[in-house]
């Protein structure tokens, strides 16, 4: 299996078959979501106290990270299967929303980090009712 040849449907099918053979079919969607978060925390733990470049250079760390990523993918695909969510379609729709929310002209690579940060925190403030790193007075 590779990213280039494997579909989300194939991954869901493999997980479903594995679960059925073991009688693991009664999970509540809430429990699946909790498991997803717990596995995500285990993934994050591999980065604790390290710089990203240190992780990138360490093959053993990357293997361990790959295992945790697989666990995260398992629970994400499992949740999609349980709730009947077409993950590719949901992803496509979210990307359309992101293109509107984060327009290229505001987040263009040629802009400074400060300009991009200001735009990002402004968007967060508008969508969440405020953000501590954005104040409207800065825009004047």
Coordinates of N, CA, C and O in Angstrom, one line a residue:
X1 N 0.8 -1.2 0.0 CA 0.0 0.0 0.0 C 0.9 1.2 0.0 O 1.9 1.3 0.7
X2 N 0.5 2.2 -0.8 CA 1.2 3.5 -0.8 C 0.1 4.6 -0.8 O -1.0 4.4 -1.2
X3 N 0.5 5.8 -0.5 CA -0.4 7.0 -0.6 C -0.9 7.2 -2.0 O -2.0 7.6 -2.2
X4 N 0.0 6.8 -3.0 CA -0.4 7.1 -4.4 C -1.4 6.1 -4.9 O -2.1 6.4 -5.9
X5 N -1.5 4.9 -4.3 CA -2.4 3.9 -4.8 C -3.5 3.4 -3.9 O -4.4 2.7 -4.4
X6 N -3.6 3.9 -2.7 CA -4.6 3.5 -1.8 C -5.6 4.5 -1.6 O -5.3 5.7 -1.4
X7 N -6.9 4.1 -1.6 CA -8.0 5.1 -1.5 C -8.5 5.1 0.0 O -8.2 4.2 0.8
X8 N -9.2 6.1 0.4 CA -9.8 6.2 1.7 C -10.8 5.0 1.8 O -10.8 4.4 2.9
X9 N -11.5 4.7 0.8 CA -12.5 3.6 0.8 C -11.7 2.3 1.1 O -12.3 1.5 1.9
X10 N -10.6 2.1 0.6 CA -9.8 0.9 0.9 C -9.4 0.8 2.3 O -9.4 -0.2 3.0
X11 N -8.9 1.9 2.8 CA -8.5 2.0 4.2 C -9.7 1.7 5.2 O -9.6 0.9 6.1
X12 N -10.9 2.3 4.9 CA -12.1 2.1 5.6 C -12.5 0.6 5.6 O -12.9 0.0 6.6
X13 N -12.3 0.0 4.4 CA -12.7 -1.4 4.3 C -11.8 -2.3 5.1 O -12.2 -3.3 5.7
X14 N -10.5 -2.0 5.1 CA -9.5 -2.8 5.8 C -9.8 -2.7 7.3 O -9.8 -3.7 8.0
X15 N -10.1 -1.5 7.8 CA -10.4 -1.3 9.2 C -11.7 -2.0 9.6 O -11.8 -2.7 10.6
X16 N -12.7 -1.9 8.7 CA -14.0 -2.5 9.0 C -13.9 -4.1 9.1 O -14.4 -4.7 10.0
X17 N -13.1 -4.6 8.1 CA -12.9 -6.1 8.1 C -12.2 -6.5 9.4 O -12.5 -7.5 10.0
X18 N -11.1 -5.8 9.8 CA -10.4 -6.1 11.0 C -11.3 -6.1 12.2 O -11.2 -7.0 13.0
X19 N -12.1 -5.0 12.3 CA -13.0 -4.8 13.5 C -14.0 -5.9 13.5 O -14.3 -6.5 14.6
X20 N -14.6 -6.3 12.4 CA -15.7 -7.3 12.3 C -15.1 -8.6 12.8 O -15.8 -9.4 13.5
X21 N -13.9 -9.0 12.4 CA -13.4 -10.3 12.7 C -13.1 -10.4 14.2 O -13.0 -11.5 14.8
X22 N -13.1 -9.3 14.9 CA -12.8 -9.3 16.4 C -14.0 -8.9 17.2 O -13.9 -8.8 18.4
X23 N -15.1 -8.6 16.5 CA -16.3 -8.2 17.2 C -16.3 -6.8 17.8 O -17.0 -6.5 18.7
X24 N -15.5 -6.0 17.2 CA -15.3 -4.6 17.6 C -16.2 -3.6 16.8 O -15.7 -2.8 16.1
X25 N -17.5 -3.8 16.9 CA -18.4 -3.1 16.0 C -19.4 -2.2 16.7 O -20.2 -1.6 16.1
X26 N -19.3 -2.2 18.0 CA -20.3 -1.5 18.8 C -19.9 -0.2 19.4 O -20.6 0.4 20.2
X27 N -18.8 0.3 19.0 CA -18.3 1.6 19.6 C -19.2 2.7 19.3 O -19.8 2.9 18.3
X28 N -19.4 3.5 20.3 CA -20.2 4.8 20.2 C -19.3 5.8 19.5 O -18.1 5.9 19.8
X29 N -19.9 6.6 18.6 CA -19.1 7.7 18.0 C -18.3 8.6 18.9 O -17.2 9.0 18.6
X30 N -18.9 8.8 20.1 CA -18.2 9.7 21.1 C -16.9 9.0 21.5 O -15.9 9.6 21.6
X31 N -17.0 7.7 21.8 CA -15.8 6.9 22.2 C -14.8 6.9 21.1 O -13.6 6.9 21.3
X32 N -15.2 6.8 19.8 CA -14.3 6.8 18.7 C -13.6 8.2 18.7 O -12.4 8.2 18.5
X33 N -14.4 9.2 18.8 CA -13.8 10.6 18.8 C -12.8 10.7 20.0 O -11.7 11.3 19.8
X34 N -13.1 10.2 21.1 CA -12.2 10.3 22.3 C -10.9 9.5 22.0 O -9.8 10.0 22.3
X35 N -11.0 8.3 21.4 CA -9.9 7.5 21.0 C -9.0 8.3 20.0 O -7.8 8.2 20.1
X36 N -9.6 9.0 19.1 CA -8.9 9.8 18.1 C -8.0 10.8 18.8 O -6.9 11.0 18.5
X37 N -8.6 11.5 19.7 CA -7.9 12.6 20.5 C -6.7 11.9 21.3 O -5.6 12.5 21.3
X38 N -7.0 10.8 21.9 CA -6.0 10.2 22.7 C -4.8 9.7 21.9 O -3.6 9.9 22.2
X39 N -5.1 9.2 20.7 CA -4.0 8.8 19.8 C -3.3 10.0 19.2 O -2.1 9.9 19.0
X40 N -4.0 11.1 19.0 CA -3.3 12.3 18.6 C -2.4 12.8 19.6 O -1.3 13.3 19.3
X41 N -2.8 12.7 20.9 CA -1.9 13.1 22.0 C -0.6 12.2 22.0 O 0.5 12.7 22.3
X42 N -0.8 10.9 21.8 CA 0.4 10.0 21.7 C 1.3 10.4 20.6 O 2.5 10.3 20.7
X43 N 0.7 10.8 19.4 CA 1.5 11.3 18.3 C 2.3 12.5 18.7 O 3.5 12.6 18.5
X44 N 1.6 13.5 19.4 CA 2.3 14.7 19.8 C 3.4 14.5 20.8 O 4.4 15.2 20.8
X45 N 3.2 13.4 21.6 CA 4.2 13.1 22.6 C 5.6 12.9 22.0 O 6.6 13.2 22.6
X46 N 5.7 12.4 20.8 CA 7.0 12.1 20.2 C 7.7 13.4 19.8 O 8.9 13.4 19.6
X47 N 7.0 14.5 19.8 CA 7.6 15.8 19.5 C 8.0 16.6 20.8 O 8.6 17.6 20.7
X48 N 7.5 16.1 21.9 CA 7.7 16.9 23.2 C 9.2 17.1 23.4 O 10.0 16.1 23.4
X49 N 9.6 18.3 23.7 CA 11.0 18.7 24.0 C 12.0 18.6 22.9 O 13.2 18.7 23.1
X50 N 11.5 18.3 21.7 CA 12.4 18.2 20.5 C 12.0 19.3 19.5 O 10.9 19.7 19.4
X51 N 13.0 19.6 18.7 CA 12.8 20.5 17.5 C 12.4 19.6 16.4 O 12.8 18.4 16.3
X52 N 11.6 20.2 15.5 CA 11.1 19.4 14.3 C 12.3 18.8 13.5 O 12.2 17.7 13.0
X53 N 13.3 19.6 13.4 CA 14.5 19.1 12.6 C 15.1 17.9 13.2 O 15.7 17.0 12.6
X54 N 15.1 17.8 14.6 CA 15.7 16.7 15.3 C 14.8 15.4 15.0 O 15.4 14.3 14.8
X55 N 13.5 15.6 14.9 CA 12.6 14.5 14.6 C 12.9 14.0 13.2 O 12.9 12.8 12.9
X56 N 13.0 15.0 12.3 CA 13.1 14.6 10.8 C 14.4 13.8 10.6 O 14.4 13.0 9.6
X57 N 15.4 14.0 11.4 CA 16.7 13.3 11.2 C 16.8 11.9 11.8 O 17.7 11.2 11.6
X58 N 15.8 11.6 12.6 CA 15.8 10.4 13.4 C 14.9 9.3 12.9 O 13.7 9.4 13.0
X59 N 15.4 8.3 12.2 CA 14.6 7.3 11.6 C 13.7 6.5 12.6 O 12.6 6.2 12.3
X60 N 14.2 6.2 13.7 CA 13.5 5.5 14.7 C 12.3 6.3 15.2 O 11.2 5.8 15.4
X61 N 12.5 7.6 15.3 CA 11.4 8.5 15.7 C 10.3 8.6 14.6 O 9.1 8.5 14.9
X62 N 10.8 8.6 13.4 CA 9.8 8.7 12.3 C 9.0 7.4 12.2 O 7.8 7.5 11.9
X63 N 9.6 6.3 12.5 CA 8.9 5.0 12.5 C 7.8 5.0 13.6 O 6.7 4.6 13.3
X64 N 8.2 5.5 14.8 CA 7.2 5.6 15.9 C 6.1 6.6 15.5 O 4.9 6.3 15.8
X65 N 6.5 7.7 14.9 CA 5.5 8.7 14.5 C 4.5 8.1 13.5 O 3.3 8.3 13.5
X66 N 5.1 7.3 12.5 CA 4.3 6.7 11.5 C 3.2 5.7 12.2 O 2.1 5.6 11.7
X67 N 3.7 5.0 13.2 CA 2.7 4.1 13.9 C 1.6 4.9 14.6 O 0.4 4.5 14.5
X68 N 1.9 6.0 15.2 CA 0.9 6.8 15.8 C 0.0 7.5 14.8 O -1.2 7.6 15.0
X69 N 0.6 7.9 13.7 CA -0.2 8.5 12.6 C -1.2 7.4 12.1 O -2.4 7.8 11.8
X70 N -0.8 6.2 12.0 CA -1.6 5.1 11.6 C -2.8 4.9 12.6 O -3.9 4.7 12.2
X71 N -2.5 5.0 13.9 CA -3.6 4.9 14.9 C -4.6 6.1 14.7 O -5.8 5.9 14.8
X72 N -4.1 7.3 14.5 CA -5.0 8.4 14.3 C -5.8 8.2 13.0 O -7.0 8.4 13.0
X73 N -5.2 7.7 11.9 CA -5.9 7.4 10.7 C -7.0 6.4 10.9 O -8.1 6.5 10.5
X74 N -6.6 5.4 11.7 CA -7.6 4.3 12.1 C -8.9 4.9 12.7 O -10.0 4.6 12.2
X75 N -8.7 5.7 13.7 CA -9.8 6.2 14.4 C -10.6 7.2 13.6 O -11.8 7.3 13.7
X76 N -9.9 8.0 12.8 CA -10.6 9.0 11.9 C -11.4 8.3 10.9 O -12.6 8.6 10.6
X77 N -10.8 7.3 10.2 CA -11.6 6.5 9.2 C -12.7 5.7 9.9 O -13.8 5.6 9.3
X78 N -12.5 5.2 11.1 CA -13.5 4.5 11.8 C -14.7 5.4 12.1 O -15.8 5.0 11.9
X79 N -14.4 6.6 12.5 CA -15.5 7.6 12.8 C -16.2 7.9 11.5 O -17.5 8.0 11.5
X80 N -15.5 8.1 10.4 CA -16.2 8.4 9.2 C -17.1 7.3 8.7 O -18.2 7.5 8.3
X81 N -16.6 6.0 8.9 CA -17.4 4.8 8.6 C -18.6 4.8 9.5 O -19.7 4.5 9.0
X82 N -18.5 4.9 10.8 CA -19.6 4.8 11.7 C -20.7 5.9 11.5 O -21.8 5.6 11.6
X83 N -20.3 7.1 11.1 CA -21.2 8.2 10.9 C -21.7 8.3 9.4 O -22.5 9.2 9.1
X84 N -21.1 7.5 8.6 CA -21.5 7.5 7.2 C -21.0 8.8 6.5 O -21.7 9.3 5.6
X85 N -19.8 9.3 6.9 CA -19.3 10.5 6.3 C -18.3 10.1 5.2 O -17.3 9.4 5.5
X86 N -18.5 10.7 4.0 CA -17.6 10.5 2.9 C -16.4 11.5 3.2 O -16.6 12.7 3.0
X87 N -15.3 11.0 3.6 CA -14.2 11.9 4.1 C -13.6 12.7 3.0 O -13.3 13.8 3.2
X88 N -13.5 12.1 1.8 CA -13.0 12.9 0.6 C -13.9 14.0 0.3 O -13.4 15.1 0.0
X89 N -15.2 13.8 0.3 CA -16.2 14.8 0.0 C -16.1 15.9 1.1 O -16.1 17.1 0.8
X90 N -16.1 15.5 2.3 CA -16.0 16.4 3.4 C -14.8 17.3 3.3 O -14.8 18.5 3.5
X91 N -13.7 16.6 3.0 CA -12.4 17.3 2.8 C -12.5 18.4 1.7 O -12.0 19.5 1.8
X92 N -13.1 18.0 0.6 CA -13.2 18.9 -0.6 C -14.0 20.1 -0.2 O -13.7 21.2 -0.5
X93 N -15.1 19.9 0.5 CA -16.0 21.0 0.9 C -15.3 21.9 1.9 O -15.4 23.1 1.8
X94 N -14.5 21.3 2.8 CA -13.7 22.1 3.8 C -12.7 23.0 3.1 O -12.4 24.1 3.4
X95 N -12.0 22.4 2.1 CA -11.0 23.1 1.3 C -11.6 24.3 0.6 O -11.0 25.4 0.5
X96 N -12.8 24.2 0.1 CA -13.5 25.3 -0.5 C -13.8 26.4 0.5 O -13.6 27.6 0.2
X97 N -14.2 26.0 1.7 CA -14.4 27.0 2.8 C -13.1 27.7 3.2 O -13.1 28.9 3.4
X98 N -12.1 26.9 3.3 CA -10.7 27.4 3.6 C -10.2 28.4 2.6 O -9.6 29.4 3.0
X99 N -10.5 28.2 1.3 CA -10.1 29.1 0.3 C -10.7 30.5 0.5 O -10.1 31.5 0.2
X100 N -12.0 30.5 0.9 CA -12.7 31.7 1.2 C -12.2 32.3 2.5 O -11.9 33.5 2.5
X101 N -12.0 31.5 3.5 CA -11.6 32.0 4.8 C -10.2 32.6 4.8 O -9.9 33.5 5.5
X102 N -9.3 31.9 4.1 CA -7.9 32.2 4.0 C -7.5 32.5 2.6 O -6.8 31.8 1.9
X103 N -7.9 33.7 2.0 CA -7.7 34.0 0.6 C -6.2 34.1 0.3 O -5.4 34.6 1.2
X104 N -5.8 33.7 -0.9 CA -4.4 33.8 -1.3 C -3.8 35.2 -1.2 O -2.6 35.3 -0.8
X105 N -4.6 36.2 -1.5 CA -4.0 37.5 -1.5 C -3.7 38.0 -0.1 O -2.8 38.8 0.1
X106 N -4.3 37.4 0.9 CA -4.0 37.8 2.3 C -2.9 37.0 2.9 O -2.2 37.4 3.8
X107 N -2.7 35.7 2.4 CA -1.7 34.8 2.9 C -0.7 34.5 1.8 O -0.1 33.4 1.8
X108 N -0.4 35.4 1.0 CA 0.5 35.2 -0.1 C 1.9 35.0 0.5 O 2.3 35.6 1.4
X109 N 2.7 34.1 -0.2 CA 4.1 33.8 0.4 C 5.0 35.0 0.4 O 5.9 35.0 1.2
X110 N 4.7 36.0 -0.4 CA 5.6 37.2 -0.4 C 5.3 38.1 0.8 O 6.1 39.0 1.0
X111 N 4.2 37.9 1.5 CA 3.9 38.8 2.7 C 4.8 38.4 3.9 O 5.3 37.3 3.9
X112 N 5.0 39.3 4.7 CA 5.9 39.0 5.9 C 5.1 38.2 6.9 O 3.9 38.1 6.8
X113 N 5.8 37.5 7.8 CA 5.2 36.7 8.8 C 4.3 37.5 9.7 O 3.2 37.1 10.0
X114 N 4.7 38.7 10.0 CA 3.8 39.6 10.8 C 2.5 39.9 10.1 O 1.4 40.0 10.7
X115 N 2.6 40.2 8.8 CA 1.3 40.5 8.0 C 0.4 39.3 8.0 O -0.8 39.4 8.2
X116 N 1.0 38.1 7.8 CA 0.2 36.9 7.8 C -0.4 36.6 9.2 O -1.6 36.2 9.3
X117 N 0.4 36.8 10.2 CA -0.1 36.5 11.6 C -1.2 37.5 11.9 O -2.2 37.0 12.5
X118 N -1.1 38.7 11.5 CA -2.1 39.7 11.8 C -3.4 39.3 11.1 O -4.5 39.3 11.7
X119 N -3.3 38.9 9.9 CA -4.5 38.5 9.1 C -5.1 37.2 9.8 O -6.3 37.1 9.9
X120 N -4.3 36.3 10.2 CA -4.7 35.0 10.8 C -5.5 35.3 12.1 O -6.6 34.8 12.3
X121 N -4.9 36.1 12.9 CA -5.5 36.4 14.2 C -6.8 37.2 14.1 O -7.7 37.1 14.9
X122 N -6.8 38.0 13.0 CA -8.0 38.8 12.8 C -9.2 37.9 12.4 O -10.3 38.0 12.9
X123 N -8.9 36.9 11.5 CA -9.9 35.9 11.1 C -10.4 35.1 12.4 O -11.5 34.9 12.5
X124 N -9.4 34.7 13.2 CA -9.8 33.9 14.4 C -10.6 34.8 15.3 O -11.6 34.3 15.9
X125 N -10.3 36.1 15.4 CA -11.1 37.0 16.3 C -12.5 37.1 15.7 O -13.5 37.1 16.5
X126 N -12.6 37.2 14.4 CA -14.0 37.4 13.8 C -14.8 36.1 13.9 O -16.0 36.2 14.1
X127 N -14.2 35.0 13.9 CA -15.0 33.7 13.9 C -15.2 33.2 15.3 O -16.0 32.3 15.5
X128 N -14.4 33.7 16.2 CA -14.5 33.2 17.6 C -14.9 34.2 18.6 O -14.9 33.9 19.8
X129 N -15.3 35.4 18.1 CA -15.7 36.4 19.1 C -14.5 37.1 19.8 O -14.7 37.5 20.9
X130 N -13.4 37.1 19.2 CA -12.2 37.7 19.8 C -11.0 36.8 19.8 O -11.2 35.5 19.7
X131 N -9.8 37.3 19.9 CA -8.6 36.6 20.0 C -7.6 37.4 20.8 O -7.5 38.6 20.5
X132 N -6.9 36.9 21.7 CA -5.9 37.7 22.5 C -4.8 38.3 21.7 O -4.2 39.3 22.2
X133 N -4.5 37.8 20.6 CA -3.4 38.3 19.8 C -3.9 39.3 18.7 O -3.1 39.6 17.8
X134 N -5.1 39.7 18.7 CA -5.6 40.6 17.7 C -6.5 41.7 18.4 O -7.3 41.4 19.3
X135 N -6.2 42.9 18.1 CA -7.0 44.0 18.6 C -7.3 44.9 17.3 O -6.5 45.2 16.5
X136 N -8.6 45.2 17.2 CA -9.0 46.0 16.0 C -8.3 47.3 15.9 O -8.1 47.8 14.8
X137 N -7.9 47.9 17.0 CA -7.2 49.2 16.9 C -5.9 49.1 16.1 O -5.5 50.1 15.5
X138 N -5.3 47.9 16.0 CA -4.1 47.8 15.2 C -4.3 48.0 13.7 O -3.4 48.2 13.0
X139 N -5.5 47.8 13.3 CA -5.8 47.9 11.9 C -5.9 49.4 11.4 O -5.9 49.7 10.2
X140 N -6.0 50.3 12.3 CA -6.1 51.7 12.0 C -4.8 52.4 11.7 O -3.8 52.0 11.9

